[in-house]
mmCIF file of C-alpha atoms and ligand atoms in Angstrom:
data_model
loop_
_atom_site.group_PDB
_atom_site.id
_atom_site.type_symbol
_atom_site.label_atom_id
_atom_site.label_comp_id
_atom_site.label_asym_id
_atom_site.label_seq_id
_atom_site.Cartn_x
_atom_site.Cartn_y
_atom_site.Cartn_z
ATOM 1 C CA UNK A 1 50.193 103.576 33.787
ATOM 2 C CA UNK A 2 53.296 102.570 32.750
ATOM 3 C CA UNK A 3 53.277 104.167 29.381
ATOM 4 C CA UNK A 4 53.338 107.788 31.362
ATOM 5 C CA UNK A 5 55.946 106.952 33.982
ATOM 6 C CA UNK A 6 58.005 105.552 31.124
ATOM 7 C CA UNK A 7 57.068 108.806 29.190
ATOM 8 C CA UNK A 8 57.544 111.097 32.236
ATOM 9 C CA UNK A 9 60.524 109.644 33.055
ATOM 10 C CA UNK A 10 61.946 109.551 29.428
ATOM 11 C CA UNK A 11 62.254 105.646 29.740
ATOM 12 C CA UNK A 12 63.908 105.999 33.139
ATOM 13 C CA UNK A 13 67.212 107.150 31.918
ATOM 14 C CA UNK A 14 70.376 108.000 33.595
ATOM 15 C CA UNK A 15 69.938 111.846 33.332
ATOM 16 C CA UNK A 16 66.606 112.241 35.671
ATOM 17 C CA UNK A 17 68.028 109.762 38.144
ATOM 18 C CA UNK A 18 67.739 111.425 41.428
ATOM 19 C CA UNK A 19 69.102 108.318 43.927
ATOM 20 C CA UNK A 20 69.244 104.702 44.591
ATOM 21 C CA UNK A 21 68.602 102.836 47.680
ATOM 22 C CA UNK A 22 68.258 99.509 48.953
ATOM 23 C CA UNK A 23 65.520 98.276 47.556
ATOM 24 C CA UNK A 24 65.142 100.582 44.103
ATOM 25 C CA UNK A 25 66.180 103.923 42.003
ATOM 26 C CA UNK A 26 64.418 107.244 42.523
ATOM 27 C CA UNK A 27 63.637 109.470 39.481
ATOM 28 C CA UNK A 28 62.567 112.169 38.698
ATOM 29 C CA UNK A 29 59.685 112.807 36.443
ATOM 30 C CA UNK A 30 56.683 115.425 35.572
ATOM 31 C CA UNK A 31 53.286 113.618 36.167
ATOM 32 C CA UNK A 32 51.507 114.339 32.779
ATOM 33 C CA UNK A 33 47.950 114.304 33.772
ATOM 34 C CA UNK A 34 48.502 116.747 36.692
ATOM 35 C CA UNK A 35 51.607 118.592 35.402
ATOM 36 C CA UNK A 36 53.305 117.804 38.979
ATOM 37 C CA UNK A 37 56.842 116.898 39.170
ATOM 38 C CA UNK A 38 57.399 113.814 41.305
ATOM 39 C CA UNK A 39 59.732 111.203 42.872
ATOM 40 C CA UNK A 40 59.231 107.833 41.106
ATOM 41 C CA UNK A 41 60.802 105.049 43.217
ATOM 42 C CA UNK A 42 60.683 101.964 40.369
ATOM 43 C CA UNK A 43 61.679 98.636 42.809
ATOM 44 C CA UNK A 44 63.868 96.510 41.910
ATOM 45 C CA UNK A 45 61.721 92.937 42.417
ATOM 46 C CA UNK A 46 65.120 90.769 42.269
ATOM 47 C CA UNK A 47 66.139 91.889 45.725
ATOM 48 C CA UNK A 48 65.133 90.030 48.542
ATOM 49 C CA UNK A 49 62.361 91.881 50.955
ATOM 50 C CA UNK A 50 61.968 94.155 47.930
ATOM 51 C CA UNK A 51 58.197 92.830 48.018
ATOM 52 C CA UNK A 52 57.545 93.403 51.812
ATOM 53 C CA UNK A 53 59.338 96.939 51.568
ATOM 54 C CA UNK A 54 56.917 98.181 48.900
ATOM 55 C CA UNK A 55 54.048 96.598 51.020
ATOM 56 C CA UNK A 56 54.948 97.893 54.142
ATOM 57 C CA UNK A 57 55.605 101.686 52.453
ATOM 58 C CA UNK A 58 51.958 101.718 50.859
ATOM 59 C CA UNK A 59 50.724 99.898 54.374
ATOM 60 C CA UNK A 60 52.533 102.583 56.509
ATOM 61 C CA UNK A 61 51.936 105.756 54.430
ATOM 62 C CA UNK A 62 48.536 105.089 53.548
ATOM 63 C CA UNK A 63 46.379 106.051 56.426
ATOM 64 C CA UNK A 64 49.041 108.782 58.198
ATOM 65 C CA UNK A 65 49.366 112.669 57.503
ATOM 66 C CA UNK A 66 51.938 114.776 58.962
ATOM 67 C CA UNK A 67 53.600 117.854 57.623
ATOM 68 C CA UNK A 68 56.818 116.045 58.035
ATOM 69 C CA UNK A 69 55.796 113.048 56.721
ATOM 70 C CA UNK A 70 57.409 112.438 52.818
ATOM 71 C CA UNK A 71 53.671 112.049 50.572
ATOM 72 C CA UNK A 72 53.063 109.009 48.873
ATOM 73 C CA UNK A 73 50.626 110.520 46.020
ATOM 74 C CA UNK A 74 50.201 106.546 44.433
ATOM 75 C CA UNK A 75 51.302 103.470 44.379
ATOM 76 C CA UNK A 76 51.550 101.229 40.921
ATOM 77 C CA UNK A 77 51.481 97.606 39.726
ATOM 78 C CA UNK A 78 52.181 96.726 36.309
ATOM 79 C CA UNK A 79 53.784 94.796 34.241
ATOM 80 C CA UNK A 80 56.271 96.881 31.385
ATOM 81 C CA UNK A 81 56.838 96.256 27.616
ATOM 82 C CA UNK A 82 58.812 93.169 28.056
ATOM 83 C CA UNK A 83 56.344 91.418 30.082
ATOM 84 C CA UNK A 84 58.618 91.933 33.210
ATOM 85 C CA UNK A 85 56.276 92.614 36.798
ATOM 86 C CA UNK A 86 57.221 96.390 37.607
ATOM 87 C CA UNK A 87 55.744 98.101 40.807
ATOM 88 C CA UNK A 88 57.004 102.001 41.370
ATOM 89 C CA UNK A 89 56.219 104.617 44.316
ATOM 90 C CA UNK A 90 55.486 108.057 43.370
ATOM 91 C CA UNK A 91 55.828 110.413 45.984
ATOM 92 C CA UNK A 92 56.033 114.626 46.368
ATOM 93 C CA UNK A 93 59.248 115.544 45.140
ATOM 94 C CA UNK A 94 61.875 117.190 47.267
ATOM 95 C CA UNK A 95 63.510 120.318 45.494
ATOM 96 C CA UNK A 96 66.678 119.596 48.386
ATOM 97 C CA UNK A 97 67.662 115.944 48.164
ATOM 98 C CA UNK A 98 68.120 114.262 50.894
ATOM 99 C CA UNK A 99 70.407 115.846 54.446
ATOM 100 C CA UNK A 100 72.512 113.679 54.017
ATOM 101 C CA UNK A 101 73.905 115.587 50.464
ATOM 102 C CA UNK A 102 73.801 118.407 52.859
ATOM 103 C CA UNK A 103 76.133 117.031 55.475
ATOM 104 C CA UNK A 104 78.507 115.058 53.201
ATOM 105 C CA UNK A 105 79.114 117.615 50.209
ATOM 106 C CA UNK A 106 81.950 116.091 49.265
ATOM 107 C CA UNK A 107 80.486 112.859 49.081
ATOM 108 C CA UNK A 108 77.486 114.173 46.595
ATOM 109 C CA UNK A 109 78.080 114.684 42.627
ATOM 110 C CA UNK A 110 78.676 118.096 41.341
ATOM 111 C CA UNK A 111 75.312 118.658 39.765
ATOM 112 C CA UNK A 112 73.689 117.749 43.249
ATOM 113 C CA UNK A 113 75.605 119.180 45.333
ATOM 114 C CA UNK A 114 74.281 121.855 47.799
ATOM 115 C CA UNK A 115 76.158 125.471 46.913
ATOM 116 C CA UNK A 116 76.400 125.653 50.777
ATOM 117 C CA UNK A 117 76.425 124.622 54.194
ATOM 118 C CA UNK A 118 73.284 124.271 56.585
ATOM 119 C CA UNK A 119 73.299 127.187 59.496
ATOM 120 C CA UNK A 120 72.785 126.421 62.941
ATOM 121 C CA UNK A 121 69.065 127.600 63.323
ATOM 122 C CA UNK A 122 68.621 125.578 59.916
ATOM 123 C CA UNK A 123 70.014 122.197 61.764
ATOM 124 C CA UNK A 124 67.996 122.910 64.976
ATOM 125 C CA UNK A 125 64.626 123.347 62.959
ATOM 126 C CA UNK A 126 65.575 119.800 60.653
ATOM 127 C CA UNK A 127 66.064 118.033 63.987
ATOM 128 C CA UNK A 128 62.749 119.979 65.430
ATOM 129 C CA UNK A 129 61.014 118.448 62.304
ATOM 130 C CA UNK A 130 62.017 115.114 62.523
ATOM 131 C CA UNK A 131 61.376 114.785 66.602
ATOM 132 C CA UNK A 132 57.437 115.905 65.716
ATOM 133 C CA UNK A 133 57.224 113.496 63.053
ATOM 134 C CA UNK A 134 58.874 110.663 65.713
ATOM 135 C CA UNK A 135 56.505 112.052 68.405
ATOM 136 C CA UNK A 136 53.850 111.729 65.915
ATOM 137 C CA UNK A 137 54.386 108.108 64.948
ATOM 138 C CA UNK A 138 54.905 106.741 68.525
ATOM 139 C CA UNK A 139 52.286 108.726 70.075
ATOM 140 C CA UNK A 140 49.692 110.670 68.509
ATOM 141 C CA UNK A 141 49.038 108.456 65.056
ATOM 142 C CA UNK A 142 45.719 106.255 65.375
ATOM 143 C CA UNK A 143 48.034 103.071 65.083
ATOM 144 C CA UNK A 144 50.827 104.003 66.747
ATOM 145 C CA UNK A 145 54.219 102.946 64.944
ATOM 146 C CA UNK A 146 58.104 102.639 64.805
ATOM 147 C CA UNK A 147 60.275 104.126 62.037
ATOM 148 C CA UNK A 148 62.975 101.566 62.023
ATOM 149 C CA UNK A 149 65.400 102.771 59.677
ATOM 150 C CA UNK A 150 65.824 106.589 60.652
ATOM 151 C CA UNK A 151 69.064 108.043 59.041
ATOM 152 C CA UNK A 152 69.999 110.824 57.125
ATOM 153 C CA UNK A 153 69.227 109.746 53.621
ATOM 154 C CA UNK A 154 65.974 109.336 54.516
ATOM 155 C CA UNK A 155 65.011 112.842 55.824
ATOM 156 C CA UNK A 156 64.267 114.767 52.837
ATOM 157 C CA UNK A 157 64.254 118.512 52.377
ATOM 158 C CA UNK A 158 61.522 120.851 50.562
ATOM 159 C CA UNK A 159 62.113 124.133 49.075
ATOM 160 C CA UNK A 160 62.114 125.860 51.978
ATOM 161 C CA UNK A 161 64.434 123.050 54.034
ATOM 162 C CA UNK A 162 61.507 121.798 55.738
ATOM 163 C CA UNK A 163 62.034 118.272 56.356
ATOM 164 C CA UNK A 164 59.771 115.226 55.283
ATOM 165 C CA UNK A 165 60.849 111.457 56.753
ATOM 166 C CA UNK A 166 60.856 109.058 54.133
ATOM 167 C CA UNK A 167 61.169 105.510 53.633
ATOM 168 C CA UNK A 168 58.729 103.269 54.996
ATOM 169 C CA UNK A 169 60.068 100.246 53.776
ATOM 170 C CA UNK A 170 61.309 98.820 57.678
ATOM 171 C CA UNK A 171 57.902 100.682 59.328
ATOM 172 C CA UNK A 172 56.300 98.620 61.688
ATOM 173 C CA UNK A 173 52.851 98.983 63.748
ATOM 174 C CA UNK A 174 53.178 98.738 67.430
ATOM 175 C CA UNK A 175 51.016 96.413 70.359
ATOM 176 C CA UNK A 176 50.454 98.529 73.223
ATOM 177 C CA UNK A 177 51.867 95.831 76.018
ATOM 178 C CA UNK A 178 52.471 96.687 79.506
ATOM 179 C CA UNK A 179 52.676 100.206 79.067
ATOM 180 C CA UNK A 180 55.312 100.211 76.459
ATOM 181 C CA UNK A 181 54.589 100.041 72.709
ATOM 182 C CA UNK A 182 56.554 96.820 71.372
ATOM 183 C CA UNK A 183 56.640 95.786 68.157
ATOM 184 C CA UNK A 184 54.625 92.105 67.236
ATOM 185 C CA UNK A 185 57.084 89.266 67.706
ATOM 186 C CA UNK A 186 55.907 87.848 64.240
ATOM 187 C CA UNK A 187 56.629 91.332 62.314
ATOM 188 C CA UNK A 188 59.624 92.050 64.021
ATOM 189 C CA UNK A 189 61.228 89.619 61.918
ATOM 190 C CA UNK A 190 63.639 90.859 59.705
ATOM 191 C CA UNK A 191 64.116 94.744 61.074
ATOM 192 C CA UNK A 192 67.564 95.921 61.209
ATOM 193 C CA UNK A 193 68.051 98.860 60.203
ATOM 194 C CA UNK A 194 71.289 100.752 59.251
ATOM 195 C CA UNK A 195 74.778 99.997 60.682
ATOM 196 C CA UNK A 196 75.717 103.082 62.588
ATOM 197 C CA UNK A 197 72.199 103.875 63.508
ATOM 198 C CA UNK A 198 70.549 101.370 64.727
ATOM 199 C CA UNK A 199 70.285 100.483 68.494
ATOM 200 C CA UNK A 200 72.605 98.008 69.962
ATOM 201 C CA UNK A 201 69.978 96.152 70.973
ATOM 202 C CA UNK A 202 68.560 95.062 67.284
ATOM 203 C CA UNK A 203 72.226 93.226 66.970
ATOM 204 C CA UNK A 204 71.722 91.261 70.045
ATOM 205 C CA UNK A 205 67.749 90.012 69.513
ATOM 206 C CA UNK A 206 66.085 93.185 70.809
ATOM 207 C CA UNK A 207 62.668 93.818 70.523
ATOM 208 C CA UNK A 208 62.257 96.739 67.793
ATOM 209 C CA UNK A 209 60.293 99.624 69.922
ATOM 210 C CA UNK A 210 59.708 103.428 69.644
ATOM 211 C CA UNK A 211 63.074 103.499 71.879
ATOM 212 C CA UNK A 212 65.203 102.286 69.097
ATOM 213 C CA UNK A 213 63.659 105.274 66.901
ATOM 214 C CA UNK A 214 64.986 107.354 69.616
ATOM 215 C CA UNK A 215 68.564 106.070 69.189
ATOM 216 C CA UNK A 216 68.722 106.352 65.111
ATOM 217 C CA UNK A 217 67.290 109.816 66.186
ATOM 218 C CA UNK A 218 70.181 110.478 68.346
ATOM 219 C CA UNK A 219 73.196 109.362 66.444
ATOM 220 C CA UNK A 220 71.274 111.355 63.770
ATOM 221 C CA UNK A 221 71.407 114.776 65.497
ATOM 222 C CA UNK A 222 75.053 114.067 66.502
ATOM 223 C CA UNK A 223 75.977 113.817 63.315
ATOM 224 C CA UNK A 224 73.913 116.642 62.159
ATOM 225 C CA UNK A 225 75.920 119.183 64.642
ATOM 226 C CA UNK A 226 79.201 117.234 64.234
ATOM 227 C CA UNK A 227 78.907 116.610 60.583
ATOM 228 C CA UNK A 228 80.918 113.217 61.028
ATOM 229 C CA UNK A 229 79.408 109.432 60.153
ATOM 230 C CA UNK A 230 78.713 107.413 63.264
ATOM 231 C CA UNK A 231 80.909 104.591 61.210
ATOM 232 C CA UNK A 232 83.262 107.688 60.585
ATOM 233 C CA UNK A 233 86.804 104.836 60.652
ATOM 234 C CA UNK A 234 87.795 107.906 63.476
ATOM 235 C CA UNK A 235 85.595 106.009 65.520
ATOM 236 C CA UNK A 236 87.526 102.674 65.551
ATOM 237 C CA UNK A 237 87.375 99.866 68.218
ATOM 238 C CA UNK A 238 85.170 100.618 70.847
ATOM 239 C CA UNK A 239 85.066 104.329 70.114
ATOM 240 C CA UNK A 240 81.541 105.607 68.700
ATOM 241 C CA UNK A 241 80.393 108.746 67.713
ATOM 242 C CA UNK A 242 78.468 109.277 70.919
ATOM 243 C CA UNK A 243 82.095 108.141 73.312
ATOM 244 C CA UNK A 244 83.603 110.450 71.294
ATOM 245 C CA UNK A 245 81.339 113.372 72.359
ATOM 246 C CA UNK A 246 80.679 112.406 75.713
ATOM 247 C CA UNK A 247 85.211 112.680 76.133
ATOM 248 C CA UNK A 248 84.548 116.264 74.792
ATOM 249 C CA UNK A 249 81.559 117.349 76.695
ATOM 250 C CA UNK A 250 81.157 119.530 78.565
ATOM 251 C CA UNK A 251 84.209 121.924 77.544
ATOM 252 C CA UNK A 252 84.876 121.422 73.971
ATOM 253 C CA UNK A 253 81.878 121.447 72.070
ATOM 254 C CA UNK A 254 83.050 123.803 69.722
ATOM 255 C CA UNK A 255 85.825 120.906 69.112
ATOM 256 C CA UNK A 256 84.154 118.288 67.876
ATOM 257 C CA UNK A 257 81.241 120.568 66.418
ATOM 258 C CA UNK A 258 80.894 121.038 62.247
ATOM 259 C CA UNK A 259 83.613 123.420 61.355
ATOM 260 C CA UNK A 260 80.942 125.257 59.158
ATOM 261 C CA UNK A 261 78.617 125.635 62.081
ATOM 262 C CA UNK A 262 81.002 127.883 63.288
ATOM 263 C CA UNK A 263 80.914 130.243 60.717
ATOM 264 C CA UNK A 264 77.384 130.373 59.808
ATOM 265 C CA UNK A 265 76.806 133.999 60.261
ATOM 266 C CA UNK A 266 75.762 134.178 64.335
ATOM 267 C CA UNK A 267 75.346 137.286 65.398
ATOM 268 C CA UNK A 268 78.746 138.354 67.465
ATOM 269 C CA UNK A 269 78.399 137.381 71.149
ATOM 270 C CA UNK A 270 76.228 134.232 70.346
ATOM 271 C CA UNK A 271 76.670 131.856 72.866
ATOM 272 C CA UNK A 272 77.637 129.058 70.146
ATOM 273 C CA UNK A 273 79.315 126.418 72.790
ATOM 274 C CA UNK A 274 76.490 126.493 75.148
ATOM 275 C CA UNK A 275 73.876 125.969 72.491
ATOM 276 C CA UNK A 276 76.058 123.313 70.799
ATOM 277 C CA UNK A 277 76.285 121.826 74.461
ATOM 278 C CA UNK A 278 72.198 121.243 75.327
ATOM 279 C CA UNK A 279 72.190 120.000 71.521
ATOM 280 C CA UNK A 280 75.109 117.425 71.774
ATOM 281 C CA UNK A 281 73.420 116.513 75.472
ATOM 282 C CA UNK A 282 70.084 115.882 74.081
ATOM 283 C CA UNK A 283 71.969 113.521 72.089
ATOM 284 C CA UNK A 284 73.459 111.943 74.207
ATOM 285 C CA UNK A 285 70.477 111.076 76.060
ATOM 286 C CA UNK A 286 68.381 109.473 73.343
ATOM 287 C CA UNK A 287 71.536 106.936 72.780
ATOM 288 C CA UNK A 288 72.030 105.743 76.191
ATOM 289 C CA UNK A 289 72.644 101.624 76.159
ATOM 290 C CA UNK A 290 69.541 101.057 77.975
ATOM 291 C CA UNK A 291 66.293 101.312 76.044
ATOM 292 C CA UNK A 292 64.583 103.070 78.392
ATOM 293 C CA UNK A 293 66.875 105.021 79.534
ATOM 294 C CA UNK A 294 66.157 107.003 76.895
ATOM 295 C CA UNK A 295 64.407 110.427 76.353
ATOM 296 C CA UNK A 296 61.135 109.871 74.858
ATOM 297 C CA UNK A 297 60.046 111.760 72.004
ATOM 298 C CA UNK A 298 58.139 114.089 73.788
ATOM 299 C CA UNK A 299 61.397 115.037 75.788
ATOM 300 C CA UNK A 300 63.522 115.262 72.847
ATOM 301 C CA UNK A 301 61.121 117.530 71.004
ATOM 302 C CA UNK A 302 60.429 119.643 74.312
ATOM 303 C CA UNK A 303 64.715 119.873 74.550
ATOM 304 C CA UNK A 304 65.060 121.113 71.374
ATOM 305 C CA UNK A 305 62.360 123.316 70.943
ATOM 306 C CA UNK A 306 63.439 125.473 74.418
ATOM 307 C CA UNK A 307 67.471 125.362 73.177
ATOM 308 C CA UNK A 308 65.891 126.988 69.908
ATOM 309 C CA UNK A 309 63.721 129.769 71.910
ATOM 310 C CA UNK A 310 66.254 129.875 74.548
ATOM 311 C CA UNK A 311 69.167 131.131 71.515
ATOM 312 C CA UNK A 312 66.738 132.120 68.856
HETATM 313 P P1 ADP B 1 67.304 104.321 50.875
HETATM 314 O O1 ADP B 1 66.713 102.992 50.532
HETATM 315 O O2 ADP B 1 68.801 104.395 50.738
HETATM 316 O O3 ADP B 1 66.876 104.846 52.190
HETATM 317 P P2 ADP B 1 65.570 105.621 48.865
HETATM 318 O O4 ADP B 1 65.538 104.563 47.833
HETATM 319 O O5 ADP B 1 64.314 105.885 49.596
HETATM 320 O O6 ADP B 1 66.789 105.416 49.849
HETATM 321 O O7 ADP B 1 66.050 106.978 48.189
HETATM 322 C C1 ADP B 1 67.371 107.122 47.678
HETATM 323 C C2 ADP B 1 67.673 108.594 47.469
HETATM 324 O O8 ADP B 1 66.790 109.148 46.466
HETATM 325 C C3 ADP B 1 67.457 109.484 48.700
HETATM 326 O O9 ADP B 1 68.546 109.482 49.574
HETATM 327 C C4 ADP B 1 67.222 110.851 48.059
HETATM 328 O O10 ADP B 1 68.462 111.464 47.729
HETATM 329 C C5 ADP B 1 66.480 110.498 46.765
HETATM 330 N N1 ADP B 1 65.010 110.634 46.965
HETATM 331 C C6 ADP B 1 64.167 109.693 47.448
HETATM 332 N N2 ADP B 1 62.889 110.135 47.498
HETATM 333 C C7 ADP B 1 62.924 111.414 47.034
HETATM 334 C C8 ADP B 1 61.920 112.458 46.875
HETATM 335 N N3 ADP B 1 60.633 112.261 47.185
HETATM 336 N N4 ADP B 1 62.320 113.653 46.391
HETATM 337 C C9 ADP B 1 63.631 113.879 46.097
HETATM 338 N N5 ADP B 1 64.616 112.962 46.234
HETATM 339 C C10 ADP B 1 64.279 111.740 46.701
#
């Protein structure tokens, strides 16, 4: 109910707020009747789409289960002590924030910042995670579906740095059509996603399909191993994260790699520029211009999971 959010939250103060997005602010809370501490995304209704985000979240998460998947325990619909309409998400809460704190420290508060950086093996097995959820989604879910807004702020980290993809709000469920899962023209409507991230084609009238999940995925895992924004103002004009790697591939990995990658405790010997250069080239290949062009997420996950055994 709304008298134990409001209670668990201790009337949604400032102090347990963990985030805000686009459509809402995250807290954190302790679910009284279960004595489970939880995410509590409360919506803000006066944004537009605010309404067909929560939908689409409680239509997308409620039928799917994947380890990486972020849980939706419950949805609620209420309306609060002032008689305002007030509709919250409560979801498993993630002890490690989101990766993007842990790729832009110096970005994040002091009381949420990460004490350190992520290792190499640590990146590989994030990016492992969130492929198998992708491959999961477009493939092997009874309705398959597309992401649509895959970034960094919304892969969220357990405990243990497992990762669990999150935010729902953009998710739409795919037509098998001609071989190719497309999205429905009618829900299409709307999808975007994130400047930086999302495939050229959604700027020029694009279909949303499972091969724009591919691209966010891409620019993703450059950034992960790079550590820089794809809107990074380095990459002015017509230079983009991925130009900028392809000019340094296949010599200077190590050049345009995270700094802190570098010394994340390898063993000595480690072949760090040739693992950084199958990385950086599976990258590459799930952001080339043409849709499909691109690796599907079978590929990408098979690619990363042999770099991993192949250095690991
Ligand atoms: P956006 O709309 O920007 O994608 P959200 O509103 O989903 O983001 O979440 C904003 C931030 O709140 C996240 O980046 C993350 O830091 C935090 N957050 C969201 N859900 C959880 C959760 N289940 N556990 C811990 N932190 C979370």
């Amino acid at each position: 109910s709304y008298g134990d959010l409001r209670n668990a939250t201790d009337g949604f103060s400032s102090s347990n707020m963990i985030g805000s997005g686009s459509f809402g602010t995250v807290f954190k809370a302790l679910l009284p009747t279960e004595n489970k501490v939880v995410a509590v995304k409360v919506l803000n209704m006066q944004r537009r789409g605010a309404m067909k985000s929560f939908m689409a979240e409680c239509e997308s998460l409620k039928d799917i289960r994947h380890r990486n998947l972020v849980k939706l325990l419950t949805a609620c619909s209420s309306i609060d002590f002032q008689g305002n309409q007030f509709r919250a998400l409560i979801y498993e809460f993630m002890p490690n924030g989101s990766l993007d704190m842990w790729l832009h420290p110096e970005e994040v508060e002091d009381i949420r910042r990460p004490s350190r950086t992520l290792t190499l093996l640590e990146r590989l097995n994030i990016a492992i995670d969130v492929a198998s959820v992708l491959d999961y989604l477009h493939v092997h879910c009874h309705e398959p579906r597309a992401h649509c807004d895959l970034k960094p702020s919304n892969v969220l980290l357990d405990d243990d740095l497992t990762a669990h993809v999150s935010d729902f709000g953009l998710a739409r469920i795919l037509l098998k059509f001609d071989k190719e899962y497309f999205l429905n023209q009618l829900s299409s409507a709307g999808v975007r996603g994130t400047i930086g991230y999302a495939a050229p084609e959604y700027g020029t009238g694009g279909q949303p399909s499972i091969h724009g999940d591919v691209y966010s995925f891409g620019v993703l895992l450059l950034e992960m191993f790079t550590g820089k924004r794809p809107t990074n103002e380095l990459f002015g004009g017509n230079v983009t994260l991925c130009s900028y790697i392809k000019s340094a591939l296949p010599e200077q990995a190590l050049d345009v790699a995270d700094e802190s990658i570098l010394h994340s405790g390898l063993r000595v010997g480690f072949p760090i520029a040739e693992c950084l250069r199958l990385v950086f080239e599976v990258g590459l290949r799930c952001c080339e211009e043409s849709p499909t062009n691109r690796l599907a997420t079978s590929e990408v996950l098979k690619e990363l999971v042999s770099v991993k055994e192949r250095f690991f």
